[in-house]
């Protein structure tokens, strides 16, 4: 059974790249332009092929219906524009004049003219009846669109500009500058007051059609954006790009509502149905994917980063999660639903660290592109770009007062930035190798930094003066933490020891020995009476800060421990390991209370949040996923329940045959049939030896549509033991 995401309709599979798709005005037909030079038309009721129109001698790049739906216009690499009669399926006119491939075409709202854009850097306006060229607009041409009234034309070109033309006079009214890449597509809002432009610079810009001002920049795609279109109501914008995704945006706020996965290659064309309830997307993977906008609930679930997650952080209020990744982006996720509110994608290299401001209204990010950026959480806009580092930024911290950010880099540089001014307040000189960790004291008057130069340095955050150099470790210092009172500082090192320092005097009070390999993380309990450490030896150790005694050596992980976090009460610890598991420990007894099994990738970071009723932690994985887990207490028993995970459009059925389908629409049944889940007629199709009720499948699919993706393989067996296990999974999917 192939990938299924509900809200998606059965897709159309072609033998060639689909360059363009267009709905008829009545919504009863969908036409496709193909790399083969053919135009195909499908019924939107049965999705059967109605007709194939041949005539072009090369790739058909674009198609458009006339307002009445009786004509279709097409453009091609064969240098021609053709007008087709839908009643007779014949080409009634071939328009010649362009000297290079014609790449886009549009019908005027009145249906009396068509406009074509060509690589010869001209836009031509043609008379539909006579075939004469009425107007030639020169300067650039990569895409073209009429305004809703038909009195204006917008065009985009490889010169990175959008031009606004008067159709009557041919005069260029204004040139819109701002993109840093070629304009791939342009679209008017239904009201005609906005123009949207998709660009090779990976963004979409929204322009005021009257003033020419840029109103908003939609940043979320990680490759070129090839297509942009407004919904008929004008409240939604859909975009498609070479990152294989289709993204749905709120036209007013610019917020990304939904990402529609499924295509395995670049998306070239997107079209809303006339009623706005469906979207058709054409791709280089030779498919057209069809989406039911209504059943998708127009919201985006937690979608994976396209690279390993470096860091996850809860906002101070616990209502949002920030994650950063190899894919150069930061994602802001709703902690309750997993909905992605913003994808912050202006860094030019890996983003290694994020930190929220104390009020949670801003988030800072540090990147391998040697910059620190400060983002507005509400709008997703970049407030400040801090430049000055000469090496990759590895560590980042926000001051408790919210007025300063500290960042450390791979070359040993440490910089303090003013949040209000957006300027560098101090460049702290001292470390001679990579700064791995930066932390503020709880009062905020001091900063501690650890480095591969085997030292820890204490700094005055106001003056930038180095107060103490803490030397003693034999290898690089990997992690540091202030005690809650702020009078002590603990440091962990690759020399397998942990040291406790007096902040005031800089003296080493205590050396904790027990780990046999490098210590990767150290963290204080909320009360400050304990410290927990995680090591490459696979263990977590809990230390008494008064005596230095090791209270517990928590064994269970089979590989190195990369992250350790205390619960807010300090009674539990969660640890993540390279063995791909997460373990929940009781601090008092040292017993392992629950194990989250492997998700097929290593654990990169964990963030814990406790509300008045529940306890949750977010996990960042090496495959780019961020998942939310809930700790469920039931007397002495403890379970960990998956709350949400990224929706990848995948449901796996193993050793199963589907006996029947209940509670699904005809189209969704057709989708399951197309993906090989059921046979014809709906009934028995053996995939394995065992039998599963479709109820479990429907239950899992309903979880997907409500934001909870299926968390494991649904496997059935006739044995009583496995049947009981299957029932438990359906009723209470705990691990």
PDB file of C-alpha atoms in Angstrom, residues 328-516:
ATOM      1  CA  UNK A 328      18.968  25.733   7.293  1.00  0.00           C
ATOM      2  CA  UNK A 329      15.541  26.419   8.796  1.00  0.00           C
ATOM      3  CA  UNK A 330      13.807  26.998  12.120  1.00  0.00           C
ATOM      4  CA  UNK A 331      10.272  25.691  12.552  1.00  0.00           C
ATOM      5  CA  UNK A 332       7.820  27.112  15.100  1.00  0.00           C
ATOM      6  CA  UNK A 333       5.315  24.428  16.095  1.00  0.00           C
ATOM      7  CA  UNK A 334       2.115  24.654  18.106  1.00  0.00           C
ATOM      8  CA  UNK A 335       2.876  22.508  21.160  1.00  0.00           C
ATOM      9  CA  UNK A 336      -0.690  21.241  21.462  1.00  0.00           C
ATOM     10  CA  UNK A 337      -1.446  20.259  17.866  1.00  0.00           C
ATOM     11  CA  UNK A 338       1.910  20.116  16.108  1.00  0.00           C
ATOM     12  CA  UNK A 339       0.709  22.699  13.590  1.00  0.00           C
ATOM     13  CA  UNK A 340       3.676  24.491  12.013  1.00  0.00           C
ATOM     14  CA  UNK A 341       3.083  28.224  12.468  1.00  0.00           C
ATOM     15  CA  UNK A 342       6.200  29.448  10.685  1.00  0.00           C
ATOM     16  CA  UNK A 343       9.149  28.095   8.761  1.00  0.00           C
ATOM     17  CA  UNK A 344      12.008  30.576   9.207  1.00  0.00           C
ATOM     18  CA  UNK A 345      14.291  29.948   6.260  1.00  0.00           C
ATOM     19  CA  UNK A 346      16.660  32.863   5.727  1.00  0.00           C
ATOM     20  CA  UNK A 347      19.861  31.289   7.050  1.00  0.00           C
ATOM     21  CA  UNK A 348      22.257  30.115   4.342  1.00  0.00           C
ATOM     22  CA  UNK A 349      23.702  27.138   6.227  1.00  0.00           C
ATOM     23  CA  UNK A 350      22.942  24.728   9.075  1.00  0.00           C
ATOM     24  CA  UNK A 351      21.115  26.214  12.062  1.00  0.00           C
ATOM     25  CA  UNK A 352      22.632  24.705  15.215  1.00  0.00           C
ATOM     26  CA  UNK A 353      20.962  26.549  18.100  1.00  0.00           C
ATOM     27  CA  UNK A 354      17.786  28.431  19.043  1.00  0.00           C
ATOM     28  CA  UNK A 355      16.769  30.351  22.159  1.00  0.00           C
ATOM     29  CA  UNK A 356      13.504  32.046  23.147  1.00  0.00           C
ATOM     30  CA  UNK A 357      13.362  35.449  24.784  1.00  0.00           C
ATOM     31  CA  UNK A 358      12.026  35.387  28.386  1.00  0.00           C
ATOM     32  CA  UNK A 359       8.628  36.681  27.198  1.00  0.00           C
ATOM     33  CA  UNK A 360       8.529  34.233  24.306  1.00  0.00           C
ATOM     34  CA  UNK A 361       7.802  36.896  21.701  1.00  0.00           C
ATOM     35  CA  UNK A 362      11.207  36.557  20.029  1.00  0.00           C
ATOM     36  CA  UNK A 363      13.444  33.632  19.130  1.00  0.00           C
ATOM     37  CA  UNK A 364      17.149  33.802  18.289  1.00  0.00           C
ATOM     38  CA  UNK A 365      19.021  31.396  16.025  1.00  0.00           C
ATOM     39  CA  UNK A 366      22.704  30.721  15.393  1.00  0.00           C
ATOM     40  CA  UNK A 367      23.977  29.264  12.146  1.00  0.00           C
ATOM     41  CA  UNK A 368      26.971  27.894  10.296  1.00  0.00           C
ATOM     42  CA  UNK A 369      26.533  30.872   7.963  1.00  0.00           C
ATOM     43  CA  UNK A 370      28.316  32.844  10.761  1.00  0.00           C
ATOM     44  CA  UNK A 371      25.258  34.897  11.650  1.00  0.00           C
ATOM     45  CA  UNK A 372      22.743  35.188  14.469  1.00  0.00           C
ATOM     46  CA  UNK A 373      19.165  36.101  13.579  1.00  0.00           C
ATOM     47  CA  UNK A 374      16.381  37.405  15.787  1.00  0.00           C
ATOM     48  CA  UNK A 375      12.835  36.498  14.739  1.00  0.00           C
ATOM     49  CA  UNK A 376       9.380  37.778  15.630  1.00  0.00           C
ATOM     50  CA  UNK A 377       7.396  34.745  16.799  1.00  0.00           C
ATOM     51  CA  UNK A 378       4.014  36.190  15.826  1.00  0.00           C
ATOM     52  CA  UNK A 379       4.804  37.237  12.275  1.00  0.00           C
ATOM     53  CA  UNK A 380       7.820  35.062  11.506  1.00  0.00           C
ATOM     54  CA  UNK A 381       9.704  38.154  10.315  1.00  0.00           C
ATOM     55  CA  UNK A 382      13.438  38.549  10.919  1.00  0.00           C
ATOM     56  CA  UNK A 383      13.896  41.506  13.310  1.00  0.00           C
ATOM     57  CA  UNK A 384      17.706  41.663  13.325  1.00  0.00           C
ATOM     58  CA  UNK A 385      20.595  40.075  11.484  1.00  0.00           C
ATOM     59  CA  UNK A 386      23.701  40.012  13.673  1.00  0.00           C
ATOM     60  CA  UNK A 387      26.953  39.772  11.722  1.00  0.00           C
ATOM     61  CA  UNK A 388      30.473  39.696  13.071  1.00  0.00           C
ATOM     62  CA  UNK A 389      31.351  36.073  13.723  1.00  0.00           C
ATOM     63  CA  UNK A 390      34.132  34.754  11.494  1.00  0.00           C
ATOM     64  CA  UNK A 391      33.268  31.103  12.099  1.00  0.00           C
ATOM     65  CA  UNK A 392      30.198  28.864  12.443  1.00  0.00           C
ATOM     66  CA  UNK A 393      27.975  29.826  15.398  1.00  0.00           C
ATOM     67  CA  UNK A 394      27.768  26.768  17.680  1.00  0.00           C
ATOM     68  CA  UNK A 395      26.210  28.093  20.902  1.00  0.00           C
ATOM     69  CA  UNK A 396      23.531  30.630  21.779  1.00  0.00           C
ATOM     70  CA  UNK A 397      21.869  31.980  24.950  1.00  0.00           C
ATOM     71  CA  UNK A 398      19.280  34.651  25.814  1.00  0.00           C
ATOM     72  CA  UNK A 399      19.791  36.764  28.936  1.00  0.00           C
ATOM     73  CA  UNK A 400      17.124  36.414  31.681  1.00  0.00           C
ATOM     74  CA  UNK A 401      16.253  40.106  31.255  1.00  0.00           C
ATOM     75  CA  UNK A 402      15.726  39.642  27.505  1.00  0.00           C
ATOM     76  CA  UNK A 403      17.969  42.556  26.563  1.00  0.00           C
ATOM     77  CA  UNK A 404      21.028  40.598  25.431  1.00  0.00           C
ATOM     78  CA  UNK A 405      22.049  37.546  23.407  1.00  0.00           C
ATOM     79  CA  UNK A 406      25.364  35.701  23.767  1.00  0.00           C
ATOM     80  CA  UNK A 407      26.758  33.569  20.945  1.00  0.00           C
ATOM     81  CA  UNK A 408      29.921  31.472  20.619  1.00  0.00           C
ATOM     82  CA  UNK A 409      31.598  30.234  17.453  1.00  0.00           C
ATOM     83  CA  UNK A 410      33.870  27.514  16.136  1.00  0.00           C
ATOM     84  CA  UNK A 411      36.949  29.746  16.225  1.00  0.00           C
ATOM     85  CA  UNK A 412      36.659  30.579  19.919  1.00  0.00           C
ATOM     86  CA  UNK A 413      34.826  33.863  19.395  1.00  0.00           C
ATOM     87  CA  UNK A 414      32.176  34.989  21.877  1.00  0.00           C
ATOM     88  CA  UNK A 415      29.913  37.967  21.171  1.00  0.00           C
ATOM     89  CA  UNK A 416      27.245  39.850  23.130  1.00  0.00           C
ATOM     90  CA  UNK A 417      24.421  41.451  21.139  1.00  0.00           C
ATOM     91  CA  UNK A 418      21.945  44.171  22.104  1.00  0.00           C
ATOM     92  CA  UNK A 419      18.404  42.983  21.365  1.00  0.00           C
ATOM     93  CA  UNK A 420      16.964  46.498  21.076  1.00  0.00           C
ATOM     94  CA  UNK A 421      19.735  48.068  19.024  1.00  0.00           C
ATOM     95  CA  UNK A 422      20.645  45.029  16.955  1.00  0.00           C
ATOM     96  CA  UNK A 423      24.342  45.802  17.458  1.00  0.00           C
ATOM     97  CA  UNK A 424      27.350  44.036  18.996  1.00  0.00           C
ATOM     98  CA  UNK A 425      27.933  45.248  22.550  1.00  0.00           C
ATOM     99  CA  UNK A 426      31.101  43.248  23.284  1.00  0.00           C
ATOM    100  CA  UNK A 427      33.424  40.833  21.506  1.00  0.00           C
ATOM    101  CA  UNK A 428      34.853  38.640  24.272  1.00  0.00           C
ATOM    102  CA  UNK A 429      38.408  37.516  23.581  1.00  0.00           C
ATOM    103  CA  UNK A 430      40.017  34.616  25.405  1.00  0.00           C
ATOM    104  CA  UNK A 431      39.066  31.170  24.131  1.00  0.00           C
ATOM    105  CA  UNK A 432      41.486  29.658  21.612  1.00  0.00           C
ATOM    106  CA  UNK A 433      39.209  26.911  20.253  1.00  0.00           C
ATOM    107  CA  UNK A 434      35.526  26.207  19.568  1.00  0.00           C
ATOM    108  CA  UNK A 435      33.004  27.557  22.094  1.00  0.00           C
ATOM    109  CA  UNK A 436      30.607  24.642  22.651  1.00  0.00           C
ATOM    110  CA  UNK A 437      28.288  26.065  25.297  1.00  0.00           C
ATOM    111  CA  UNK A 438      27.160  29.473  26.546  1.00  0.00           C
ATOM    112  CA  UNK A 439      24.892  30.004  29.572  1.00  0.00           C
ATOM    113  CA  UNK A 440      23.715  32.986  31.629  1.00  0.00           C
ATOM    114  CA  UNK A 441      23.510  32.881  35.387  1.00  0.00           C
ATOM    115  CA  UNK A 442      19.946  32.973  36.732  1.00  0.00           C
ATOM    116  CA  UNK A 443      20.358  36.635  37.692  1.00  0.00           C
ATOM    117  CA  UNK A 444      21.884  37.384  34.313  1.00  0.00           C
ATOM    118  CA  UNK A 445      24.919  39.293  35.555  1.00  0.00           C
ATOM    119  CA  UNK A 446      27.371  36.577  34.523  1.00  0.00           C
ATOM    120  CA  UNK A 447      27.997  34.416  31.467  1.00  0.00           C
ATOM    121  CA  UNK A 448      29.815  31.077  31.417  1.00  0.00           C
ATOM    122  CA  UNK A 449      31.362  29.657  28.257  1.00  0.00           C
ATOM    123  CA  UNK A 450      32.989  26.278  27.665  1.00  0.00           C
ATOM    124  CA  UNK A 451      35.474  25.456  24.966  1.00  0.00           C
ATOM    125  CA  UNK A 452      37.496  22.810  23.203  1.00  0.00           C
ATOM    126  CA  UNK A 453      40.538  24.668  24.633  1.00  0.00           C
ATOM    127  CA  UNK A 454      39.803  22.685  27.882  1.00  0.00           C
ATOM    128  CA  UNK A 455      38.717  25.785  29.835  1.00  0.00           C
ATOM    129  CA  UNK A 456      35.590  27.433  31.169  1.00  0.00           C
ATOM    130  CA  UNK A 457      35.468  31.220  31.333  1.00  0.00           C
ATOM    131  CA  UNK A 458      33.257  33.428  33.498  1.00  0.00           C
ATOM    132  CA  UNK A 459      32.375  36.881  32.129  1.00  0.00           C
ATOM    133  CA  UNK A 460      30.619  40.005  33.353  1.00  0.00           C
ATOM    134  CA  UNK A 461      27.652  40.319  30.985  1.00  0.00           C
ATOM    135  CA  UNK A 462      27.489  44.117  31.299  1.00  0.00           C
ATOM    136  CA  UNK A 463      31.166  45.004  30.820  1.00  0.00           C
ATOM    137  CA  UNK A 464      32.393  41.937  28.926  1.00  0.00           C
ATOM    138  CA  UNK A 465      35.308  41.558  31.347  1.00  0.00           C
ATOM    139  CA  UNK A 466      36.619  38.029  31.976  1.00  0.00           C
ATOM    140  CA  UNK A 467      36.203  37.327  35.703  1.00  0.00           C
ATOM    141  CA  UNK A 468      37.762  33.844  35.919  1.00  0.00           C
ATOM    142  CA  UNK A 469      39.436  31.244  33.734  1.00  0.00           C
ATOM    143  CA  UNK A 470      38.521  27.817  35.125  1.00  0.00           C
ATOM    144  CA  UNK A 471      41.275  25.364  34.227  1.00  0.00           C
ATOM    145  CA  UNK A 472      41.674  21.738  35.246  1.00  0.00           C
ATOM    146  CA  UNK A 473      40.033  19.538  32.647  1.00  0.00           C
ATOM    147  CA  UNK A 474      42.418  17.484  30.489  1.00  0.00           C
ATOM    148  CA  UNK A 475      40.221  17.508  27.394  1.00  0.00           C
ATOM    149  CA  UNK A 476      37.575  19.691  25.761  1.00  0.00           C
ATOM    150  CA  UNK A 477      34.731  20.930  27.972  1.00  0.00           C
ATOM    151  CA  UNK A 478      31.482  19.688  26.447  1.00  0.00           C
ATOM    152  CA  UNK A 479      28.740  21.077  28.706  1.00  0.00           C
ATOM    153  CA  UNK A 480      28.222  23.588  31.548  1.00  0.00           C
ATOM    154  CA  UNK A 481      25.356  24.529  33.864  1.00  0.00           C
ATOM    155  CA  UNK A 482      24.758  27.113  36.614  1.00  0.00           C
ATOM    156  CA  UNK A 483      23.147  25.963  39.837  1.00  0.00           C
ATOM    157  CA  UNK A 484      19.710  27.574  40.420  1.00  0.00           C
ATOM    158  CA  UNK A 485      21.088  29.915  43.141  1.00  0.00           C
ATOM    159  CA  UNK A 486      23.870  30.840  40.730  1.00  0.00           C
ATOM    160  CA  UNK A 487      26.711  30.344  43.200  1.00  0.00           C
ATOM    161  CA  UNK A 488      28.052  27.161  41.603  1.00  0.00           C
ATOM    162  CA  UNK A 489      28.907  26.087  38.074  1.00  0.00           C
ATOM    163  CA  UNK A 490      29.270  22.484  36.928  1.00  0.00           C
ATOM    164  CA  UNK A 491      31.297  21.494  33.870  1.00  0.00           C
ATOM    165  CA  UNK A 492      31.480  18.194  31.984  1.00  0.00           C
ATOM    166  CA  UNK A 493      34.403  17.115  29.860  1.00  0.00           C
ATOM    167  CA  UNK A 494      35.629  14.569  27.362  1.00  0.00           C
ATOM    168  CA  UNK A 495      38.106  13.578  30.088  1.00  0.00           C
ATOM    169  CA  UNK A 496      35.130  11.667  31.659  1.00  0.00           C
ATOM    170  CA  UNK A 497      35.033  13.900  34.762  1.00  0.00           C
ATOM    171  CA  UNK A 498      32.643  16.547  36.043  1.00  0.00           C
ATOM    172  CA  UNK A 499      33.887  19.522  38.064  1.00  0.00           C
ATOM    173  CA  UNK A 500      32.000  21.897  40.372  1.00  0.00           C
ATOM    174  CA  UNK A 501      33.303  25.463  40.596  1.00  0.00           C
ATOM    175  CA  UNK A 502      32.732  28.353  43.009  1.00  0.00           C
ATOM    176  CA  UNK A 503      31.509  31.201  40.828  1.00  0.00           C
ATOM    177  CA  UNK A 504      32.743  33.901  43.168  1.00  0.00           C
ATOM    178  CA  UNK A 505      36.320  32.644  43.663  1.00  0.00           C
ATOM    179  CA  UNK A 506      36.779  30.466  40.568  1.00  0.00           C
ATOM    180  CA  UNK A 507      38.007  27.586  42.742  1.00  0.00           C
ATOM    181  CA  UNK A 508      37.200  23.940  41.973  1.00  0.00           C
ATOM    182  CA  UNK A 509      35.207  22.541  44.901  1.00  0.00           C
ATOM    183  CA  UNK A 510      34.625  19.049  43.665  1.00  0.00           C
ATOM    184  CA  UNK A 511      35.639  16.515  41.003  1.00  0.00           C
ATOM    185  CA  UNK A 512      33.116  13.784  40.250  1.00  0.00           C
ATOM    186  CA  UNK A 513      34.608  10.588  38.854  1.00  0.00           C
ATOM    187  CA  UNK A 514      32.588   7.570  37.722  1.00  0.00           C
ATOM    188  CA  UNK A 515      31.945   7.748  34.009  1.00  0.00           C
ATOM    189  CA  UNK A 516      34.370   5.768  31.868  1.00  0.00           C
TER     190      UNK A 516
END
